[in-house]
Tab-separated table of C-alpha atoms in Angstrom:
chain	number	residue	atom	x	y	z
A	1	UNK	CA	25.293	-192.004	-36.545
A	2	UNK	CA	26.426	-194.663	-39.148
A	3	UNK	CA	22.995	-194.359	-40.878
A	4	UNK	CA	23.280	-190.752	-40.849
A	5	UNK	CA	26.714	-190.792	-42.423
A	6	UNK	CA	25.603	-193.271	-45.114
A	7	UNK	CA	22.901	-191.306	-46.058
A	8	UNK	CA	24.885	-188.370	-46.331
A	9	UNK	CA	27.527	-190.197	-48.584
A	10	UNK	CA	24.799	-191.053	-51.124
A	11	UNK	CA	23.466	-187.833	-51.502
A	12	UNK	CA	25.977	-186.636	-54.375
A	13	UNK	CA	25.021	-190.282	-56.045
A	14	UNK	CA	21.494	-188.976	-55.997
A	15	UNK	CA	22.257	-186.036	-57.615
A	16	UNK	CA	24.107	-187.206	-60.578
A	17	UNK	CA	21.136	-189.664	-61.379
A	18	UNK	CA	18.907	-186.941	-61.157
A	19	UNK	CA	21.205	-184.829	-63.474
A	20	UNK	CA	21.347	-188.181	-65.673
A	21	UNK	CA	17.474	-188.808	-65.963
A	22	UNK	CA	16.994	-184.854	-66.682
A	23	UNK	CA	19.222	-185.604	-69.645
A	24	UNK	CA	17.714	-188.309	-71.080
A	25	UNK	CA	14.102	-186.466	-71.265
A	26	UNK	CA	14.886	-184.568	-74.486
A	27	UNK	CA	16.406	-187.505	-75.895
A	28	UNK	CA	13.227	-189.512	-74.872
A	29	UNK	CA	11.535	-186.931	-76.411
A	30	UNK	CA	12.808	-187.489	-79.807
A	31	UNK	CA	12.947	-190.830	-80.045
A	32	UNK	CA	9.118	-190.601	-79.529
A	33	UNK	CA	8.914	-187.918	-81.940
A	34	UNK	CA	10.632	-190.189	-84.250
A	35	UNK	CA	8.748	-193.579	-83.735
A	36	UNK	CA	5.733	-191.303	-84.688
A	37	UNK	CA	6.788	-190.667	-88.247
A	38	UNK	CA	7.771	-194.024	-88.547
A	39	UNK	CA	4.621	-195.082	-87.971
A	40	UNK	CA	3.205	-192.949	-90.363
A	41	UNK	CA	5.975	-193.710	-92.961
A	42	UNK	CA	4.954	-197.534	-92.256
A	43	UNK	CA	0.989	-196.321	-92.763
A	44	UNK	CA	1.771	-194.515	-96.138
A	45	UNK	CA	3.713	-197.570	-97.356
A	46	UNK	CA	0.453	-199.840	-96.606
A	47	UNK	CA	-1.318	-199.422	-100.076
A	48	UNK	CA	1.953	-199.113	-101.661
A	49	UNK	CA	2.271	-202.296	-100.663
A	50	UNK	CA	-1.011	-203.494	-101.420
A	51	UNK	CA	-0.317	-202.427	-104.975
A	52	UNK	CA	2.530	-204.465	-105.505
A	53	UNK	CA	0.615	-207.297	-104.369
A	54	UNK	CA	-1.954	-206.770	-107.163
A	55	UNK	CA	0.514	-206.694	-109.270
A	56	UNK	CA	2.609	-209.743	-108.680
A	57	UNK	CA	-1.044	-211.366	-109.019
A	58	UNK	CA	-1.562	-210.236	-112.184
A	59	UNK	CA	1.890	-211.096	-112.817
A	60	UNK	CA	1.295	-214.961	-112.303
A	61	UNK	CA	-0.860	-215.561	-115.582
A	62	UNK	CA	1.627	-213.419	-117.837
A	63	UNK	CA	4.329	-215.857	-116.365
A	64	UNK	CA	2.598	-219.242	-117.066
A	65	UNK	CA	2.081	-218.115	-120.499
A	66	UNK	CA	5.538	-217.701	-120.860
A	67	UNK	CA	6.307	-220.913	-119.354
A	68	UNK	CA	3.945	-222.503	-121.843
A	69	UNK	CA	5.612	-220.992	-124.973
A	70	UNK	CA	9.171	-222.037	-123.679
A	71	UNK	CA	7.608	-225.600	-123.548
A	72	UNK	CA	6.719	-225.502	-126.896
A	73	UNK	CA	9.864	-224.033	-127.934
A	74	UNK	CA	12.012	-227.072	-126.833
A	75	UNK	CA	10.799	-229.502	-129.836
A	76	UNK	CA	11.937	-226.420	-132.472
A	77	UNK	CA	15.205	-225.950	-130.837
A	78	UNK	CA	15.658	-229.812	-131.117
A	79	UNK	CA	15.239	-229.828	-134.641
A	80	UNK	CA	17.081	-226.674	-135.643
A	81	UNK	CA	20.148	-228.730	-133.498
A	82	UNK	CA	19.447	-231.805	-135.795
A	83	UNK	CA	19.340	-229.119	-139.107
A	84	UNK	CA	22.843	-227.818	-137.900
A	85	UNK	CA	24.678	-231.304	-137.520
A	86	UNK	CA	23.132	-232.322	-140.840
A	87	UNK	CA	24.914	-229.332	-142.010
A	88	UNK	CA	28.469	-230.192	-140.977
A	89	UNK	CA	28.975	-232.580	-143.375
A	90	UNK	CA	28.312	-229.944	-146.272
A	91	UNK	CA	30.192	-227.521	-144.706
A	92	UNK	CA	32.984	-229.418	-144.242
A	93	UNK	CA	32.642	-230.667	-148.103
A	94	UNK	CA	32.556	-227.015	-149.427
A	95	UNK	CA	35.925	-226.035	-147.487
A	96	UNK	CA	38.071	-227.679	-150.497
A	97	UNK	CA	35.817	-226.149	-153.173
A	98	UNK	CA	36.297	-222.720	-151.999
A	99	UNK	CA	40.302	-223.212	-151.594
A	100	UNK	CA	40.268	-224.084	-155.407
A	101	UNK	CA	37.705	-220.756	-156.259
A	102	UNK	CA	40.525	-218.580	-154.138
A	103	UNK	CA	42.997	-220.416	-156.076
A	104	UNK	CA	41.411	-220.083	-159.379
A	105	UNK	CA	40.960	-216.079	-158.614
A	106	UNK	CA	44.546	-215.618	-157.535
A	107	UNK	CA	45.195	-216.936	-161.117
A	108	UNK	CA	42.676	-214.407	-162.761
């Protein structure tokens, strides 16, 4: 009698998971609807991809070029910094003379 009883008392329990599991079909549904297209999203990106890797290849030659010329850049920029201290001297020589020539066409 016990048995029967239990039974009975899990009969409403069996009907709300069958209620729950009939809802989650259409949901099921279209998540697998959805992992389809992104699997064909993912396919269409696959030479997209495979273009970009061509191109960072070609990519690497163009760079070490660059990286060359910057190399021989350095010894230019080293003496254009040695021109420019050589020229603070002069500059600093040429600040009196062109107080006088403002003075000098103040007068005029």
């Amino acid at each position: 009698a016990s048995c029967v009883a239990k039974r009975a008392s899990c009969i409403p329990k069996r009907a709300s998971c069958v209620a729950k599991r009939a809802s989650c079909i259409p949901k099921r549904a279209t998540s697998v609807a959805e992992s389809a297209s992104c699997v064909a999203k993912r396919a269409s990106c696959i030479p997209k991809r495979a273009s970009c890797v061509a191109k960072r290849a070609s990519c690497i030659p163009k760079r070490a070029s660059c990286v060359a010329k910057r190399a021989s850049c350095v010894p230019k920029r080293a003496s254009c910094v040695a021109k420019r201290a050589s020229c603070i001297p002069k500059r600093a020589s040429c600040v009196p003379e062109s107080a006088s020539c403002v003075a000098k066409r103040a007068s005029c």
